[in-house]
């Protein structure tokens, strides 16, 4: 066990996975000599050499296209996309190729690339260093979408991602990359996909969150707790596969649901959660399902503070829910 | 048309793994088989017995020539027009027809349109429709082979249109930087659907685009089986001896429509086509064989008869295969069916049972 | 007034718009000499010349990137993407550039490209000639998403798209490109964005659909009508902007909602509709909100008949809804 | 470093619209202003007064040289490092600082990070972060100008890293095919963050990539103001006389960090930097002016003093500007606020009022 932040947990996990399995390699822009712009791959090139820690030309198309080819051949590439905002030159390779390879080859050619990308706001990165577009990928059949919210989950989920037989998009909440530290095990224990984490049990209302919004939800729950409101906070951890059972169980208990994400609201991941509730938990719902999200605007630079959901907005939504029905 | 086999940059030939001289008769038979399959499939589509077809006619020498210069362990990243490559790899005709039909025996389980086949056992990666995407993948596989120290090359097949794709640019650039053992085999059949080659790009040849990535670009007459064979063999040897990737442009002409959905009369003249057909790669190789005294009109007639019968019979067999299991629709999305997909499948089962779904 | 199909209506409308305004032009693969692979631009090059009906190289990146540049300069480009499945090489230009130009320039540089793309299944096109990924674009702030379901709407909505000051993704239901004909006005009357069409009034249940699913919903409603069920069918027409008022009004009346789309279910557009109901019409809902959609698999070739929603599946969902609550 | 002003393909010079000889003193002053602004901004970022900055130091001659060869009606498609281009266009320093601060006077209304400015009044299109996207846009604008028969060129500014982007490939290809009046101005500053130029691509120069698109590629010493000026002027004249696009590679060196988030010590040595600094474009032009008897050390000292004071004062003024109106967050998504955004804004208003949102 050691205390570390999320970047350190990822760095440590990459190193451990690479030590274990010579087929694991890392590629991306500035991941080698520079150790990654967020230092997630710091030191790896010294340890494993430029053949396994590959500084690529500036082309996300090339990064993901070649990573797919490597994985077809039998390696386990972990591609870093510098910011999720810059993944779009590779979008064709991801949605048309990576996500569909197993299916369209009738199972002959699975392509199990792991794509790591920092996502989300909170670092004053403006319109192109802040976006949360996980919904695009969740809507794409054939790729798993994973978002840790703690150093320990970052390690356990990344181990699962690397061992997984399917493509995984591993989104890292850069806002809490360093600000949040925690105990991380030295073991190589995996956190399995499809199992949400009950961050805090509660009986009055359920708050669903993931990534950097988990601490926001926790803070809101703390504040509400001081006023006697018992808030259940659930960290979804993996959006695909989703732990639907956990979502339904919580709302069956509390009857009230608040969904928190940074992404724009319209057709965001929260819509799916809400739709699942409207289909499968309608009779348990005592109040409208509310979403606390980014606005349906591009992500602003100067005004990011008012764009990102904060604990106060979550508290307000919870109160609104409690007053209803 | 290009000078036959003009190499823009000639590198010293290496000793590694010199391929045997190609068997011209074997090549000719393959080309005839491909042509006969094309002809049959165009008819089958008109009869509504298959849904779609994209013929390769005119490109047989390029495809068979390239294929015969490769080793079985080399990896092929095809586009959707590479029937003759698959046949040259030893894929049974029946497996091709199973794919065209999407029946229960189809190796890709009815997931893709006709022509988009894949055969893992012969390192023939499954083709996809988006133009160019196989190019970067071929480079990645080559990087993996480098890392594993496997003495193989990867080859990407693509068209003139694909040189405009993002993956062409990224793929050749990565290949140059990492000096991967990759052959970029461009069949310039003069058309990207209706767009003629001259409007695809302003460079004088496609081959010369290699230099933008620091790699040799080779222009070859794609109607000349031996020229193609040599160009690919040379590129392969260079790659295996650490000399890096090569871009090869094989100049050919697409005799047929782009696909059965296309009407080439809208964009090209009969005269143009007739002129191109004078350079028919099959007639050319046949002529060479006849001149060499290794072939006769009579043998040729017999061959065509045999091949046509075989094609027809094989298709009829494939038509008799079982249809796909509809439940298979939920397989292979992931390695294991997720709870969510299991739930969708359960509802699907119920709807099938109740006759709500109609096959 | 003349009777025509959707392709003809689009072709006629493009011609009329180009006659009217010399700044309107068309670009894309095979749109010129060949008249488009679906013939939507048939004859335009003869009438307007290769300067205004531009056959481009095979690059969606180039098509949308140059179209944006043209529109910044003051022209009104209409870009054709041959199949929606092939839009991804342009995804970066669409989501990072086109949709954000007005915002990130502080209003200085609006980019008002119209992108036309045939979408959806039903033509035995398999995995890459059948997809419905409208949700990606609906989740992208700054771009409007329009899907006509009749020849007359195709004309009226396309006129609106061309006149609009914002970028518009105009998705054409290729399954009913030719099979569905109708009366189309010769006038240049626009169908305004954000106004759903009540295809058929009803009181027992609301069915929401768009594009090629509208006739499917209608057929289901016919069948249900024969059994005395009064089904309201609403054609959304524009997903962004959405006519939320029409959606809410219908459900407030019927208390039951069925959403039909071809796209995969998870995080599809139906999720947003359902979420809106779970937030704003919860107390009106007498039954769970059901979605009849494509499965969360890639689009199959051989089995497309059982992938695509059919009237029977819609009827079944309606009956399930009527039995509930 | 490259031969100064080696033109890989020399085309006849046209008469159209010959630009006046450049004013060297004016150019020098601009370069000093850019350098002083860079120095100040790096400090302001360390002091926490601005959030981010990407300096251009080392690229002043390239930027000012290119800018001075253009006409006001030409359209500029910049990347995020083109401060000196903006200044050369006549953008007031105050407007630059307003953008760095994202205050109420910022022309782009606080929407983007520092350096990503845009000024419609001087045809300086707003920069974005995704690498290369401006390249195809510049080609599209040139196609539009062709159609309108406007006698202008468009110019895209980008770096060595951007030559690997999809838009580089598509943009140059479209420009070649449609023979657009476009100048592709690549500032090869030897680095794409930590990736050195040699690892970006294997072609010997970036300029030679032009030939893959059938256009001239020109390699020029980017530290030489006059060489850059001439290369761009020539490309402009060629474009205006119907000769099509040109790719120009200006070889420079990035003296500063990639941005204030970067630590170049991780990937390059002090010696390398020191060697590059011996070719400082500002010192070079100053030397030329002094040699020509048009400048003295004393004048130079005065100039720097003046400029530094002006930069400091202007920033202090900008700091005093009003903050942005938070409600503006909902403007400019669409031309008109949609009902859905109006609803979000109404809730936003209520939350602001109740202190739920914190500015
Ligand atoms: C990204 C993408 N855009 C458009 C298409 C539609 N399309 C299918 S084939 C084709 C032309 C391909 O031309 P070429 O690369 O020369 O190959 P050929 O068909 O001539 O063998 C086009 C435009 C596609 N499949 N993928
Ligand atoms: C598509 C994309 N991928 C990655 C990045 C992250 N990034 C920002 S600048 C940069 C390097 C750019 O190098 P170059 O084009 O040479 O320009 P320079 O910064 O040297 O001026 C990278 C990789 C980005 N902005 N866009
Ligand atoms: Mg072709
Ligand atoms: Mg650079």
Tab-separated table of N, CA and C and ligand atoms in Angstrom, chain B residues 59 80-81 129-131 159-162 189 191-193 254 258, chain C residues 29-30 58 60 82 86 89, ligand 1:
chain	number	residue	atom	x	y	z
B	59	UNK	N	-7.947	-6.242	-63.080
B	59	UNK	CA	-6.924	-6.107	-62.047
B	59	UNK	C	-6.318	-7.461	-61.657
B	80	UNK	N	-11.960	-4.023	-50.595
B	80	UNK	CA	-13.111	-4.898	-50.894
B	80	UNK	C	-13.037	-5.503	-52.290
B	81	UNK	N	-11.938	-5.247	-53.028
B	81	UNK	CA	-11.941	-5.707	-54.413
B	81	UNK	C	-10.918	-6.833	-54.602
B	129	UNK	N	-15.394	-1.311	-45.421
B	129	UNK	CA	-15.760	-0.365	-46.483
B	129	UNK	C	-15.053	0.982	-46.395
B	130	UNK	N	-14.882	1.546	-45.197
B	130	UNK	CA	-14.296	2.899	-45.171
B	130	UNK	C	-12.935	2.900	-45.874
B	131	UNK	N	-12.785	3.786	-46.801
B	131	UNK	CA	-11.611	3.761	-47.672
B	131	UNK	C	-10.341	4.104	-46.893
B	159	UNK	N	-6.856	1.454	-53.478
B	159	UNK	CA	-7.043	2.023	-54.804
B	159	UNK	C	-6.476	3.420	-54.949
B	160	UNK	N	-6.600	3.944	-56.155
B	160	UNK	CA	-6.137	5.303	-56.405
B	160	UNK	C	-6.887	6.299	-55.518
B	161	UNK	N	-8.177	6.077	-55.344
B	161	UNK	CA	-8.954	6.993	-54.505
B	161	UNK	C	-8.427	7.025	-53.081
B	162	UNK	N	-7.991	5.890	-52.604
B	162	UNK	CA	-7.539	5.784	-51.216
B	162	UNK	C	-6.289	6.606	-50.936
B	189	UNK	N	-6.691	1.910	-60.657
B	189	UNK	CA	-7.559	1.431	-61.742
B	189	UNK	C	-8.236	2.606	-62.452
B	191	UNK	N	-10.073	4.982	-61.594
B	191	UNK	CA	-11.364	5.514	-61.163
B	191	UNK	C	-11.593	5.302	-59.677
B	192	UNK	N	-12.165	6.283	-59.054
B	192	UNK	CA	-12.734	6.135	-57.718
B	192	UNK	C	-14.228	6.394	-57.935
B	193	UNK	N	-14.975	5.344	-58.080
B	193	UNK	CA	-16.333	5.424	-58.622
B	193	UNK	C	-16.247	6.262	-59.892
B	254	UNK	N	-10.129	-0.447	-64.457
B	254	UNK	CA	-11.304	-1.182	-63.977
B	254	UNK	C	-12.237	-1.415	-65.152
B	258	UNK	N	-18.021	0.103	-60.953
B	258	UNK	CA	-17.460	0.161	-59.605
B	258	UNK	C	-18.041	-0.970	-58.755
C	29	UNK	N	-18.265	13.682	-53.097
C	29	UNK	CA	-17.754	12.623	-53.963
C	29	UNK	C	-18.835	12.187	-54.948
C	30	UNK	N	-18.504	12.217	-56.221
C	30	UNK	CA	-19.403	11.736	-57.281
C	30	UNK	C	-20.684	12.558	-57.417
C	58	UNK	N	-11.358	11.920	-52.822
C	58	UNK	CA	-11.967	11.032	-51.828
C	58	UNK	C	-11.488	11.379	-50.417
C	60	UNK	N	-13.346	13.042	-46.917
C	60	UNK	CA	-14.387	13.758	-46.170
C	60	UNK	C	-13.769	14.874	-45.341
C	82	UNK	N	-21.306	10.688	-48.796
C	82	UNK	CA	-21.970	9.659	-49.614
C	82	UNK	C	-22.872	8.730	-48.793
C	86	UNK	N	-19.700	7.189	-43.621
C	86	UNK	CA	-18.380	7.644	-44.061
C	86	UNK	C	-18.085	9.073	-43.626
C	89	UNK	N	-14.167	10.463	-41.111
C	89	UNK	CA	-12.927	11.191	-41.403
C	89	UNK	C	-13.128	12.714	-41.275
E	1	LIG	C1	-14.367	7.092	-46.227
E	1	LIG	C2	-15.183	6.654	-47.398
E	1	LIG	N1	-15.746	7.584	-48.189
E	1	LIG	C3	-16.514	7.220	-49.231
E	1	LIG	C4	-16.735	5.915	-49.518
E	1	LIG	C5	-17.614	5.503	-50.708
E	1	LIG	N2	-16.782	4.836	-51.723
E	1	LIG	C6	-16.737	3.493	-51.807
E	1	LIG	S1	-15.617	2.995	-52.941
E	1	LIG	C7	-15.194	4.573	-53.354
E	1	LIG	C8	-14.141	4.813	-54.392
E	1	LIG	C9	-12.854	4.098	-54.067
E	1	LIG	O1	-11.932	4.310	-55.086
E	1	LIG	P1	-10.529	3.596	-55.096
E	1	LIG	O2	-9.832	3.831	-53.797
E	1	LIG	O3	-9.823	4.035	-56.312
E	1	LIG	O4	-10.840	2.035	-55.148
E	1	LIG	P2	-11.582	1.211	-56.303
E	1	LIG	O5	-13.037	1.166	-55.939
E	1	LIG	O6	-11.318	1.903	-57.590
E	1	LIG	O7	-10.991	-0.151	-56.245
E	1	LIG	C10	-15.946	5.481	-52.605
E	1	LIG	C11	-15.857	6.935	-52.738
E	1	LIG	C12	-16.137	4.967	-48.667
E	1	LIG	N3	-16.304	3.663	-48.853
E	1	LIG	N4	-15.373	5.362	-47.631
